[in-house]
JSON list of C-alpha atoms in Angstrom, two decimals:
[
{"chain": "A", "resi": 25, "resn": "MET", "atom": "CA", "xyz": [135.91, 81.90, 70.29]},
{"chain": "A", "resi": 26, "resn": "VAL", "atom": "CA", "xyz": [136.98, 80.89, 66.80]},
{"chain": "A", "resi": 27, "resn": "HIS", "atom": "CA", "xyz": [136.23, 84.52, 65.73]},
{"chain": "A", "resi": 28, "resn": "ALA", "atom": "CA", "xyz": [138.82, 85.74, 68.33]},
{"chain": "A", "resi": 29, "resn": "LEU", "atom": "CA", "xyz": [141.59, 83.29, 66.94]},
{"chain": "A", "resi": 30, "resn": "ASN", "atom": "CA", "xyz": [140.95, 84.47, 63.43]},
{"chain": "A", "resi": 31, "resn": "GLU", "atom": "CA", "xyz": [141.44, 88.11, 64.78]},
{"chain": "A", "resi": 32, "resn": "ILE", "atom": "CA", "xyz": [144.42, 87.15, 66.37]},
{"chain": "A", "resi": 33, "resn": "HIS", "atom": "CA", "xyz": [145.94, 85.61, 63.36]},
{"chain": "A", "resi": 34, "resn": "ARG", "atom": "CA", "xyz": [145.02, 88.79, 61.37]},
{"chain": "A", "resi": 35, "resn": "VAL", "atom": "CA", "xyz": [147.04, 91.14, 63.75]},
{"chain": "A", "resi": 36, "resn": "LEU", "atom": "CA", "xyz": [150.08, 88.86, 64.08]},
{"chain": "A", "resi": 37, "resn": "ALA", "atom": "CA", "xyz": [152.99, 89.09, 61.84]},
{"chain": "A", "resi": 38, "resn": "PRO", "atom": "CA", "xyz": [154.13, 86.35, 59.60]},
{"chain": "A", "resi": 39, "resn": "ASP", "atom": "CA", "xyz": [155.79, 83.60, 61.96]},
{"chain": "A", "resi": 40, "resn": "GLY", "atom": "CA", "xyz": [153.84, 85.25, 64.87]},
{"chain": "A", "resi": 41, "resn": "ILE", "atom": "CA", "xyz": [153.59, 83.40, 68.22]},
{"chain": "A", "resi": 42, "resn": "MET", "atom": "CA", "xyz": [150.30, 83.09, 70.12]},
{"chain": "A", "resi": 43, "resn": "ILE", "atom": "CA", "xyz": [150.51, 81.99, 73.88]},
{"chain": "A", "resi": 44, "resn": "ASP", "atom": "CA", "xyz": [147.33, 80.35, 75.16]},
{"chain": "A", "resi": 45, "resn": "LEU", "atom": "CA", "xyz": [147.77, 80.35, 78.89]},
{"chain": "A", "resi": 46, "resn": "ARG", "atom": "CA", "xyz": [144.66, 79.18, 80.99]},
{"chain": "A", "resi": 47, "resn": "PRO", "atom": "CA", "xyz": [143.51, 77.03, 83.97]},
{"chain": "A", "resi": 48, "resn": "LEU", "atom": "CA", "xyz": [141.66, 73.75, 83.56]},
{"chain": "A", "resi": 49, "resn": "ALA", "atom": "CA", "xyz": [139.29, 72.03, 85.33]},
{"chain": "A", "resi": 50, "resn": "GLY", "atom": "CA", "xyz": [140.43, 69.32, 87.22]},
{"chain": "A", "resi": 51, "resn": "ASN", "atom": "CA", "xyz": [139.02, 68.96, 90.56]},
{"chain": "A", "resi": 52, "resn": "TRP", "atom": "CA", "xyz": [141.97, 70.86, 92.11]},
{"chain": "A", "resi": 53, "resn": "PRO", "atom": "CA", "xyz": [143.39, 69.71, 95.34]},
{"chain": "A", "resi": 54, "resn": "MET", "atom": "CA", "xyz": [142.90, 71.92, 98.44]},
{"chain": "A", "resi": 55, "resn": "GLU", "atom": "CA", "xyz": [146.17, 71.78, 100.75]},
{"chain": "A", "resi": 56, "resn": "VAL", "atom": "CA", "xyz": [147.39, 72.79, 103.98]},
{"chain": "A", "resi": 57, "resn": "ALA", "atom": "CA", "xyz": [150.98, 73.90, 103.32]},
{"chain": "A", "resi": 58, "resn": "THR", "atom": "CA", "xyz": [153.74, 74.87, 105.81]},
{"chain": "A", "resi": 59, "resn": "SER", "atom": "CA", "xyz": [157.12, 75.89, 105.16]},
{"chain": "A", "resi": 60, "resn": "ARG", "atom": "CA", "xyz": [158.32, 72.14, 105.29]},
{"chain": "A", "resi": 61, "resn": "ASP", "atom": "CA", "xyz": [155.68, 70.30, 103.57]},
{"chain": "A", "resi": 62, "resn": "PHE", "atom": "CA", "xyz": [151.94, 70.15, 102.69]},
{"chain": "A", "resi": 63, "resn": "LEU", "atom": "CA", "xyz": [149.14, 67.77, 103.19]},
{"chain": "A", "resi": 64, "resn": "GLU", "atom": "CA", "xyz": [146.01, 67.32, 100.85]},
{"chain": "A", "resi": 65, "resn": "ALA", "atom": "CA", "xyz": [142.68, 68.27, 102.60]},
{"chain": "A", "resi": 66, "resn": "GLY", "atom": "CA", "xyz": [140.35, 67.43, 99.80]},
{"chain": "A", "resi": 67, "resn": "ARG", "atom": "CA", "xyz": [139.34, 68.49, 96.15]},
{"chain": "A", "resi": 68, "resn": "VAL", "atom": "CA", "xyz": [137.11, 70.87, 94.67]},
{"chain": "A", "resi": 69, "resn": "SER", "atom": "CA", "xyz": [134.38, 69.77, 92.30]},
{"chain": "A", "resi": 70, "resn": "ASP", "atom": "CA", "xyz": [134.27, 71.06, 88.78]},
{"chain": "A", "resi": 71, "resn": "SER", "atom": "CA", "xyz": [131.04, 72.54, 87.70]},
{"chain": "A", "resi": 72, "resn": "PRO", "atom": "CA", "xyz": [129.24, 71.90, 84.85]},
{"chain": "A", "resi": 73, "resn": "THR", "atom": "CA", "xyz": [130.16, 75.42, 83.35]},
{"chain": "A", "resi": 74, "resn": "GLY", "atom": "CA", "xyz": [133.89, 75.00, 84.16]},
{"chain": "A", "resi": 75, "resn": "LEU", "atom": "CA", "xyz": [133.84, 71.61, 82.11]},
{"chain": "A", "resi": 76, "resn": "GLU", "atom": "CA", "xyz": [131.94, 72.99, 79.39]},
{"chain": "A", "resi": 77, "resn": "ASP", "atom": "CA", "xyz": [134.14, 76.47, 79.02]},
{"chain": "A", "resi": 78, "resn": "ASP", "atom": "CA", "xyz": [137.32, 73.99, 78.74]},
{"chain": "A", "resi": 79, "resn": "ARG", "atom": "CA", "xyz": [135.69, 71.77, 76.14]},
{"chain": "A", "resi": 80, "resn": "ALA", "atom": "CA", "xyz": [134.84, 74.91, 74.01]},
{"chain": "A", "resi": 81, "resn": "ALA", "atom": "CA", "xyz": [138.22, 76.39, 74.26]},
{"chain": "A", "resi": 82, "resn": "ASN", "atom": "CA", "xyz": [139.58, 73.18, 73.24]},
{"chain": "A", "resi": 83, "resn": "GLU", "atom": "CA", "xyz": [137.41, 72.71, 70.54]},
{"chain": "A", "resi": 84, "resn": "SER", "atom": "CA", "xyz": [138.14, 76.50, 69.42]},
{"chain": "A", "resi": 85, "resn": "MET", "atom": "CA", "xyz": [141.93, 75.53, 69.52]},
{"chain": "A", "resi": 86, "resn": "THR", "atom": "CA", "xyz": [141.82, 72.45, 67.56]},
{"chain": "A", "resi": 87, "resn": "LYS", "atom": "CA", "xyz": [139.54, 74.32, 64.97]},
{"chain": "A", "resi": 88, "resn": "ALA", "atom": "CA", "xyz": [142.30, 77.04, 64.64]},
{"chain": "A", "resi": 89, "resn": "GLY", "atom": "CA", "xyz": [144.81, 74.15, 64.06]},
{"chain": "A", "resi": 90, "resn": "THR", "atom": "CA", "xyz": [142.54, 72.35, 61.33]},
{"chain": "A", "resi": 91, "resn": "GLN", "atom": "CA", "xyz": [141.97, 75.67, 59.51]},
{"chain": "A", "resi": 92, "resn": "LYS", "atom": "CA", "xyz": [145.73, 76.24, 59.23]},
{"chain": "A", "resi": 93, "resn": "TRP", "atom": "CA", "xyz": [145.80, 79.31, 61.02]},
{"chain": "A", "resi": 94, "resn": "PHE", "atom": "CA", "xyz": [148.26, 78.27, 63.51]},
{"chain": "A", "resi": 95, "resn": "ILE", "atom": "CA", "xyz": [150.50, 75.20, 64.34]},
{"chain": "A", "resi": 96, "resn": "ARG", "atom": "CA", "xyz": [151.14, 73.92, 67.94]},
{"chain": "A", "resi": 97, "resn": "GLN", "atom": "CA", "xyz": [154.68, 74.07, 68.76]},
{"chain": "A", "resi": 98, "resn": "ARG", "atom": "CA", "xyz": [154.75, 73.11, 72.68]},
{"chain": "A", "resi": 99, "resn": "GLU", "atom": "CA", "xyz": [152.61, 72.62, 75.56]},
{"chain": "A", "resi": 100, "resn": "GLU", "atom": "CA", "xyz": [152.93, 71.98, 78.85]},
{"chain": "A", "resi": 101, "resn": "TYR", "atom": "CA", "xyz": [150.91, 71.79, 82.36]},
{"chain": "A", "resi": 102, "resn": "PHE", "atom": "CA", "xyz": [152.15, 73.63, 85.44]},
{"chain": "A", "resi": 103, "resn": "PRO", "atom": "CA", "xyz": [150.58, 74.11, 88.90]},
{"chain": "A", "resi": 104, "resn": "PHE", "atom": "CA", "xyz": [149.57, 77.72, 90.08]},
{"chain": "A", "resi": 105, "resn": "PHE", "atom": "CA", "xyz": [149.04, 78.20, 93.62]},
{"chain": "A", "resi": 106, "resn": "TYR", "atom": "CA", "xyz": [146.56, 80.31, 95.46]},
{"chain": "A", "resi": 107, "resn": "TYR", "atom": "CA", "xyz": [147.20, 80.64, 98.98]},
{"chain": "A", "resi": 108, "resn": "TRP", "atom": "CA", "xyz": [145.19, 82.05, 102.10]},
{"chain": "A", "resi": 109, "resn": "ASP", "atom": "CA", "xyz": [145.82, 82.44, 105.75]},
{"chain": "A", "resi": 110, "resn": "SER", "atom": "CA", "xyz": [142.61, 80.89, 107.04]},
{"chain": "A", "resi": 111, "resn": "PRO", "atom": "CA", "xyz": [139.56, 78.58, 105.88]},
{"chain": "A", "resi": 112, "resn": "ASN", "atom": "CA", "xyz": [137.30, 81.64, 106.12]},
{"chain": "A", "resi": 113, "resn": "GLU", "atom": "CA", "xyz": [139.51, 83.72, 103.94]},
{"chain": "A", "resi": 114, "resn": "MET", "atom": "CA", "xyz": [139.60, 81.07, 101.34]},
{"chain": "A", "resi": 115, "resn": "LYS", "atom": "CA", "xyz": [135.78, 80.42, 101.79]},
{"chain": "A", "resi": 116, "resn": "GLU", "atom": "CA", "xyz": [135.42, 84.24, 100.91]},
{"chain": "A", "resi": 117, "resn": "TYR", "atom": "CA", "xyz": [137.50, 83.99, 98.02]},
{"chain": "A", "resi": 118, "resn": "VAL", "atom": "CA", "xyz": [135.95, 81.17, 96.35]},
{"chain": "A", "resi": 119, "resn": "ASP", "atom": "CA", "xyz": [132.39, 82.08, 97.11]},
{"chain": "A", "resi": 120, "resn": "GLU", "atom": "CA", "xyz": [132.95, 85.11, 95.44]},
{"chain": "A", "resi": 121, "resn": "HIS", "atom": "CA", "xyz": [135.16, 84.57, 92.74]},
{"chain": "A", "resi": 122, "resn": "TRP", "atom": "CA", "xyz": [135.16, 80.89, 91.59]},
{"chain": "A", "resi": 123, "resn": "ALA", "atom": "CA", "xyz": [131.17, 80.11, 92.51]},
{"chain": "A", "resi": 124, "resn": "ASP", "atom": "CA", "xyz": [130.69, 79.49, 88.64]},
{"chain": "A", "resi": 125, "resn": "PHE", "atom": "CA", "xyz": [133.44, 77.25, 88.18]},
{"chain": "A", "resi": 126, "resn": "ILE", "atom": "CA", "xyz": [133.71, 74.97, 91.19]},
{"chain": "A", "resi": 127, "resn": "THR", "atom": "CA", "xyz": [131.90, 73.97, 94.33]},
{"chain": "A", "resi": 128, "resn": "ILE", "atom": "CA", "xyz": [132.93, 72.80, 97.57]},
{"chain": "A", "resi": 129, "resn": "ASP", "atom": "CA", "xyz": [130.99, 70.28, 99.91]},
{"chain": "A", "resi": 130, "resn": "GLU", "atom": "CA", "xyz": [130.56, 71.08, 103.49]},
{"chain": "A", "resi": 131, "resn": "THR", "atom": "CA", "xyz": [132.47, 67.79, 104.42]},
{"chain": "A", "resi": 132, "resn": "THR", "atom": "CA", "xyz": [135.18, 68.86, 102.33]},
{"chain": "A", "resi": 133, "resn": "TRP", "atom": "CA", "xyz": [135.11, 72.30, 104.06]},
{"chain": "A", "resi": 134, "resn": "ARG", "atom": "CA", "xyz": [134.92, 70.50, 107.63]},
{"chain": "A", "resi": 135, "resn": "ASN", "atom": "CA", "xyz": [138.00, 68.41, 106.70]},
{"chain": "A", "resi": 136, "resn": "VAL", "atom": "CA", "xyz": [140.02, 71.51, 105.43]},
{"chain": "A", "resi": 137, "resn": "ARG", "atom": "CA", "xyz": [139.19, 73.17, 108.61]},
{"chain": "A", "resi": 138, "resn": "SER", "atom": "CA", "xyz": [140.18, 70.44, 110.88]},
{"chain": "A", "resi": 139, "resn": "GLN", "atom": "CA", "xyz": [143.43, 69.97, 109.22]},
{"chain": "A", "resi": 140, "resn": "TRP", "atom": "CA", "xyz": [144.53, 73.41, 108.99]},
{"chain": "A", "resi": 141, "resn": "ALA", "atom": "CA", "xyz": [143.66, 73.68, 112.99]},
{"chain": "A", "resi": 142, "resn": "VAL", "atom": "CA", "xyz": [146.10, 70.99, 114.00]},
{"chain": "A", "resi": 143, "resn": "ALA", "atom": "CA", "xyz": [148.88, 72.11, 111.61]},
{"chain": "A", "resi": 144, "resn": "ASN", "atom": "CA", "xyz": [151.81, 74.18, 112.41]},
{"chain": "A", "resi": 145, "resn": "ALA", "atom": "CA", "xyz": [151.20, 77.89, 113.44]},
{"chain": "A", "resi": 146, "resn": "ASP", "atom": "CA", "xyz": [152.75, 78.83, 109.93]},
{"chain": "A", "resi": 147, "resn": "ALA", "atom": "CA", "xyz": [150.28, 76.78, 107.82]},
{"chain": "A", "resi": 148, "resn": "ARG", "atom": "CA", "xyz": [148.28, 78.18, 105.15]},
{"chain": "A", "resi": 149, "resn": "LEU", "atom": "CA", "xyz": [145.63, 76.95, 102.66]},
{"chain": "A", "resi": 150, "resn": "ARG", "atom": "CA", "xyz": [146.15, 76.54, 98.99]},
{"chain": "A", "resi": 151, "resn": "VAL", "atom": "CA", "xyz": [144.43, 75.36, 95.72]},
{"chain": "A", "resi": 152, "resn": "ARG", "atom": "CA", "xyz": [146.56, 73.97, 93.20]},
{"chain": "A", "resi": 153, "resn": "VAL", "atom": "CA", "xyz": [145.02, 74.93, 90.26]},
{"chain": "A", "resi": 154, "resn": "LYS", "atom": "CA", "xyz": [146.12, 73.26, 86.79]},
{"chain": "A", "resi": 155, "resn": "MET", "atom": "CA", "xyz": [147.47, 75.60, 84.45]},
{"chain": "A", "resi": 156, "resn": "LEU", "atom": "CA", "xyz": [147.85, 74.90, 80.57]},
{"chain": "A", "resi": 157, "resn": "ILE", "atom": "CA", "xyz": [150.49, 76.86, 78.63]},
{"chain": "A", "resi": 158, "resn": "THR", "atom": "CA", "xyz": [150.76, 76.24, 74.62]},
{"chain": "A", "resi": 159, "resn": "ARG", "atom": "CA", "xyz": [152.67, 77.96, 72.12]},
{"chain": "A", "resi": 160, "resn": "TRP", "atom": "CA", "xyz": [151.24, 78.41, 68.76]},
{"chain": "A", "resi": 161, "resn": "LYS", "atom": "CA", "xyz": [153.17, 79.88, 65.64]},
{"chain": "A", "resi": 162, "resn": "LYS", "atom": "CA", "xyz": [151.12, 81.48, 62.89]},
{"chain": "A", "resi": 163, "resn": "ILE", "atom": "CA", "xyz": [151.24, 79.44, 59.60]},
{"chain": "B", "resi": 12, "resn": "MET", "atom": "CA", "xyz": [142.23, 89.00, 102.85]},
{"chain": "B", "resi": 13, "resn": "THR", "atom": "CA", "xyz": [145.75, 87.99, 102.54]},
{"chain": "B", "resi": 14, "resn": "LEU", "atom": "CA", "xyz": [145.41, 86.10, 99.20]},
{"chain": "B", "resi": 15, "resn": "GLN", "atom": "CA", "xyz": [148.76, 85.36, 97.42]},
{"chain": "B", "resi": 16, "resn": "LYS", "atom": "CA", "xyz": [148.92, 84.24, 93.80]},
{"chain": "B", "resi": 17, "resn": "ASP", "atom": "CA", "xyz": [151.64, 82.15, 92.51]},
{"chain": "B", "resi": 18, "resn": "PRO", "atom": "CA", "xyz": [154.38, 83.29, 94.87]},
{"chain": "B", "resi": 19, "resn": "GLU", "atom": "CA", "xyz": [156.74, 80.71, 93.43]},
{"chain": "B", "resi": 20, "resn": "ARG", "atom": "CA", "xyz": [156.66, 82.75, 90.38]},
{"chain": "B", "resi": 21, "resn": "THR", "atom": "CA", "xyz": [155.98, 79.41, 88.36]},
{"chain": "B", "resi": 22, "resn": "GLU", "atom": "CA", "xyz": [153.98, 81.18, 85.69]},
{"chain": "B", "resi": 23, "resn": "THR", "atom": "CA", "xyz": [156.46, 83.81, 84.99]},
{"chain": "B", "resi": 24, "resn": "LYS", "atom": "CA", "xyz": [159.09, 81.25, 84.52]},
{"chain": "B", "resi": 25, "resn": "TYR", "atom": "CA", "xyz": [156.92, 79.37, 82.11]},
{"chain": "B", "resi": 26, "resn": "LEU", "atom": "CA", "xyz": [155.73, 82.09, 80.28]},
{"chain": "B", "resi": 27, "resn": "HIS", "atom": "CA", "xyz": [159.45, 83.34, 79.50]},
{"chain": "B", "resi": 28, "resn": "GLN", "atom": "CA", "xyz": [160.23, 79.76, 78.57]},
{"chain": "B", "resi": 29, "resn": "TYR", "atom": "CA", "xyz": [157.69, 79.85, 75.81]},
{"chain": "B", "resi": 30, "resn": "ALA", "atom": "CA", "xyz": [158.55, 83.17, 74.35]},
{"chain": "B", "resi": 31, "resn": "ASP", "atom": "CA", "xyz": [161.42, 85.68, 74.20]},
{"chain": "B", "resi": 32, "resn": "PHE", "atom": "CA", "xyz": [159.61, 89.04, 74.51]},
{"chain": "B", "resi": 33, "resn": "THR", "atom": "CA", "xyz": [162.65, 91.36, 74.13]},
{"chain": "B", "resi": 34, "resn": "GLY", "atom": "CA", "xyz": [162.14, 94.19, 71.65]},
{"chain": "B", "resi": 35, "resn": "LYS", "atom": "CA", "xyz": [158.83, 92.47, 70.58]},
{"chain": "B", "resi": 36, "resn": "ARG", "atom": "CA", "xyz": [155.31, 93.97, 69.93]},
{"chain": "B", "resi": 37, "resn": "VAL", "atom": "CA", "xyz": [152.91, 92.30, 72.20]},
{"chain": "B", "resi": 38, "resn": "LEU", "atom": "CA", "xyz": [149.04, 92.07, 72.36]},
{"chain": "B", "resi": 39, "resn": "GLU", "atom": "CA", "xyz": [147.53, 90.77, 75.51]},
{"chain": "B", "resi": 40, "resn": "ILE", "atom": "CA", "xyz": [144.04, 89.66, 75.26]},
{"chain": "B", "resi": 41, "resn": "GLY", "atom": "CA", "xyz": [142.11, 89.66, 78.67]},
{"chain": "B", "resi": 42, "resn": "CYS", "atom": "CA", "xyz": [144.79, 91.62, 80.45]},
{"chain": "B", "resi": 43, "resn": "GLY", "atom": "CA", "xyz": [142.27, 92.43, 83.25]},
{"chain": "B", "resi": 44, "resn": "ASP", "atom": "CA", "xyz": [144.09, 94.44, 85.82]},
{"chain": "B", "resi": 45, "resn": "GLY", "atom": "CA", "xyz": [147.55, 93.78, 84.30]},
{"chain": "B", "resi": 46, "resn": "ARG", "atom": "CA", "xyz": [148.60, 91.21, 86.75]},
{"chain": "B", "resi": 47, "resn": "LEU", "atom": "CA", "xyz": [150.42, 88.95, 83.76]},
{"chain": "B", "resi": 48, "resn": "THR", "atom": "CA", "xyz": [151.15, 91.96, 82.19]},
{"chain": "B", "resi": 49, "resn": "TRP", "atom": "CA", "xyz": [153.64, 93.31, 84.70]},
{"chain": "B", "resi": 50, "resn": "LEU", "atom": "CA", "xyz": [155.56, 89.99, 84.40]},
{"chain": "B", "resi": 51, "resn": "TYR", "atom": "CA", "xyz": [157.18, 90.43, 80.93]},
{"chain": "B", "resi": 52, "resn": "ALA", "atom": "CA", "xyz": [156.01, 93.96, 79.65]},
{"chain": "B", "resi": 53, "resn": "LYS", "atom": "CA", "xyz": [159.38, 95.97, 80.46]},
{"chain": "B", "resi": 54, "resn": "SER", "atom": "CA", "xyz": [161.39, 93.98, 78.22]},
{"chain": "B", "resi": 55, "resn": "THR", "atom": "CA", "xyz": [159.02, 94.34, 74.98]},
{"chain": "B", "resi": 56, "resn": "HIS", "atom": "CA", "xyz": [159.38, 97.27, 72.23]},
{"chain": "B", "resi": 57, "resn": "ASP", "atom": "CA", "xyz": [155.92, 97.65, 73.27]},
{"chain": "B", "resi": 58, "resn": "MET", "atom": "CA", "xyz": [152.79, 96.18, 74.47]},
{"chain": "B", "resi": 59, "resn": "VAL", "atom": "CA", "xyz": [148.83, 96.60, 74.13]},
{"chain": "B", "resi": 60, "resn": "GLY", "atom": "CA", "xyz": [146.52, 94.91, 76.71]},
{"chain": "B", "resi": 61, "resn": "ILE", "atom": "CA", "xyz": [142.99, 94.56, 75.71]},
{"chain": "B", "resi": 62, "resn": "ASP", "atom": "CA", "xyz": [139.89, 93.71, 77.90]},
{"chain": "B", "resi": 63, "resn": "LEU", "atom": "CA", "xyz": [136.14, 94.61, 78.04]},
{"chain": "B", "resi": 64, "resn": "ASN", "atom": "CA", "xyz": [136.15, 95.16, 81.93]},
{"chain": "B", "resi": 65, "resn": "ALA", "atom": "CA", "xyz": [136.66, 98.87, 82.17]},
{"chain": "B", "resi": 66, "resn": "ASP", "atom": "CA", "xyz": [137.30, 98.68, 86.09]},
{"chain": "B", "resi": 67, "resn": "ASP", "atom": "CA", "xyz": [140.02, 96.17, 85.68]},
{"chain": "B", "resi": 68, "resn": "LEU", "atom": "CA", "xyz": [141.70, 98.53, 82.81]},
{"chain": "B", "resi": 69, "resn": "ARG", "atom": "CA", "xyz": [141.36, 101.30, 85.34]},
{"chain": "B", "resi": 70, "resn": "VAL", "atom": "CA", "xyz": [143.43, 99.32, 87.99]},
{"chain": "B", "resi": 71, "resn": "ALA", "atom": "CA", "xyz": [146.04, 98.39, 85.02]},
{"chain": "B", "resi": 72, "resn": "THR", "atom": "CA", "xyz": [146.41, 101.80, 84.04]},
{"chain": "B", "resi": 73, "resn": "ILE", "atom": "CA", "xyz": [146.98, 103.56, 87.56]},
{"chain": "B", "resi": 74, "resn": "GLU", "atom": "CA", "xyz": [149.44, 100.79, 88.27]},
{"chain": "B", "resi": 75, "resn": "ARG", "atom": "CA", "xyz": [151.50, 100.89, 84.92]},
{"chain": "B", "resi": 76, "resn": "PRO", "atom": "CA", "xyz": [155.24, 101.57, 85.71]},
{"chain": "B", "resi": 77, "resn": "ALA", "atom": "CA", "xyz": [156.08, 105.14, 84.39]},
{"chain": "B", "resi": 78, "resn": "ASP", "atom": "CA", "xyz": [158.71, 103.61, 82.14]},
{"chain": "B", "resi": 79, "resn": "ALA", "atom": "CA", "xyz": [156.67, 100.74, 80.92]},
{"chain": "B", "resi": 80, "resn": "PRO", "atom": "CA", "xyz": [155.85, 100.52, 77.16]},
{"chain": "B", "resi": 81, "resn": "VAL", "atom": "CA", "xyz": [152.47, 99.46, 77.79]},
{"chain": "B", "resi": 82, "resn": "SER", "atom": "CA", "xyz": [149.18, 100.87, 76.75]},
{"chain": "B", "resi": 83, "resn": "PHE", "atom": "CA", "xyz": [145.53, 99.66, 77.46]},
{"chain": "B", "resi": 84, "resn": "VAL", "atom": "CA", "xyz": [142.52, 99.42, 75.51]},
{"chain": "B", "resi": 85, "resn": "ARG", "atom": "CA", "xyz": [139.02, 98.49, 76.12]},
{"chain": "B", "resi": 86, "resn": "ALA", "atom": "CA", "xyz": [138.21, 96.13, 73.10]},
{"chain": "B", "resi": 87, "resn": "ASP", "atom": "CA", "xyz": [136.75, 92.76, 72.62]},
{"chain": "B", "resi": 88, "resn": "SER", "atom": "CA", "xyz": [138.78, 90.02, 71.25]},
{"chain": "B", "resi": 89, "resn": "VAL", "atom": "CA", "xyz": [136.22, 89.23, 68.21]},
{"chain": "B", "resi": 90, "resn": "CYS", "atom": "CA", "xyz": [136.92, 92.85, 66.98]},
{"chain": "B", "resi": 91, "resn": "ILE", "atom": "CA", "xyz": [140.44, 93.70, 67.42]},
{"chain": "B", "resi": 92, "resn": "PRO", "atom": "CA", "xyz": [141.02, 97.42, 66.78]},
{"chain": "B", "resi": 93, "resn": "PHE", "atom": "CA", "xyz": [144.72, 97.00, 65.28]},
{"chain": "B", "resi": 94, "resn": "ILE", "atom": "CA", "xyz": [146.01, 96.85, 61.60]},
{"chain": "B", "resi": 95, "resn": "LYS", "atom": "CA", "xyz": [146.90, 93.43, 60.12]},
{"chain": "B", "resi": 96, "resn": "GLU", "atom": "CA", "xyz": [150.38, 92.18, 61.27]},
{"chain": "B", "resi": 97, "resn": "LYS", "atom": "CA", "xyz": [150.84, 94.62, 63.90]},
{"chain": "B", "resi": 98, "resn": "PHE", "atom": "CA", "xyz": [152.14, 92.14, 66.58]},
{"chain": "B", "resi": 99, "resn": "ASP", "atom": "CA", "xyz": [154.77, 89.66, 67.02]},
{"chain": "B", "resi": 100, "resn": "ILE", "atom": "CA", "xyz": [153.44, 87.99, 69.99]},
{"chain": "B", "resi": 101, "resn": "ALA", "atom": "CA", "xyz": [149.79, 87.46, 71.19]},
{"chain": "B", "resi": 102, "resn": "ILE", "atom": "CA", "xyz": [148.83, 86.33, 74.47]},
{"chain": "B", "resi": 103, "resn": "LEU", "atom": "CA", "xyz": [145.53, 84.75, 75.46]},
{"chain": "B", "resi": 104, "resn": "ALA", "atom": "CA", "xyz": [145.71, 85.53, 79.08]},
{"chain": "B", "resi": 105, "resn": "TRP", "atom": "CA", "xyz": [143.15, 83.10, 81.03]},
{"chain": "B", "resi": 106, "resn": "SER", "atom": "CA", "xyz": [140.55, 84.64, 78.86]},
{"chain": "B", "resi": 107, "resn": "PHE", "atom": "CA", "xyz": [138.80, 81.68, 77.62]}
]
């Protein structure tokens, strides 16, 4: 990834801006959400792969700073929600797309299903993904 | 499946707080199927999205609005096929 940052530095004009936008591991909350409120039904578990990806990315960005390729100007976290209409749809997606990064144990799934079953008719399930956005300026 | 991603448009809000794309030359690394691209591309001078996944790039190309100054290239971020200092903004889009 350091090589990629070096390449980005090369193709950016003087004073160019690099935006680093990515999800971070963080045992994301699983929530039952209605039009009025939401209730946390459990949390996903970060996998070692996801944690290692974050560590490697953070290390590369730090190196881009110490190499004086970029200077960090601004950084924040924000939530990014994925919504599904039912636990089955959610599980199907998680199994297909997120199996490398998170796990969800059977007890948590049971809790999610039972909380969704007793919620209002408009209830949906969502995962609150932790996002990081950072603006770097080319030096 | 009725998956919805970020219906609150929080990502769009933050992206535009962090960069003014108006009239800028933008490179998006890891553009995938262009989901993020369409949040900002129309105001740019031109935008190039690169990704290694040919299937995703095909989707992005098909869904490209006719008036968007956008192109997609299959390329690796460790060897970006453009001359130096070509872009004003680079976005690392969920690509770590």
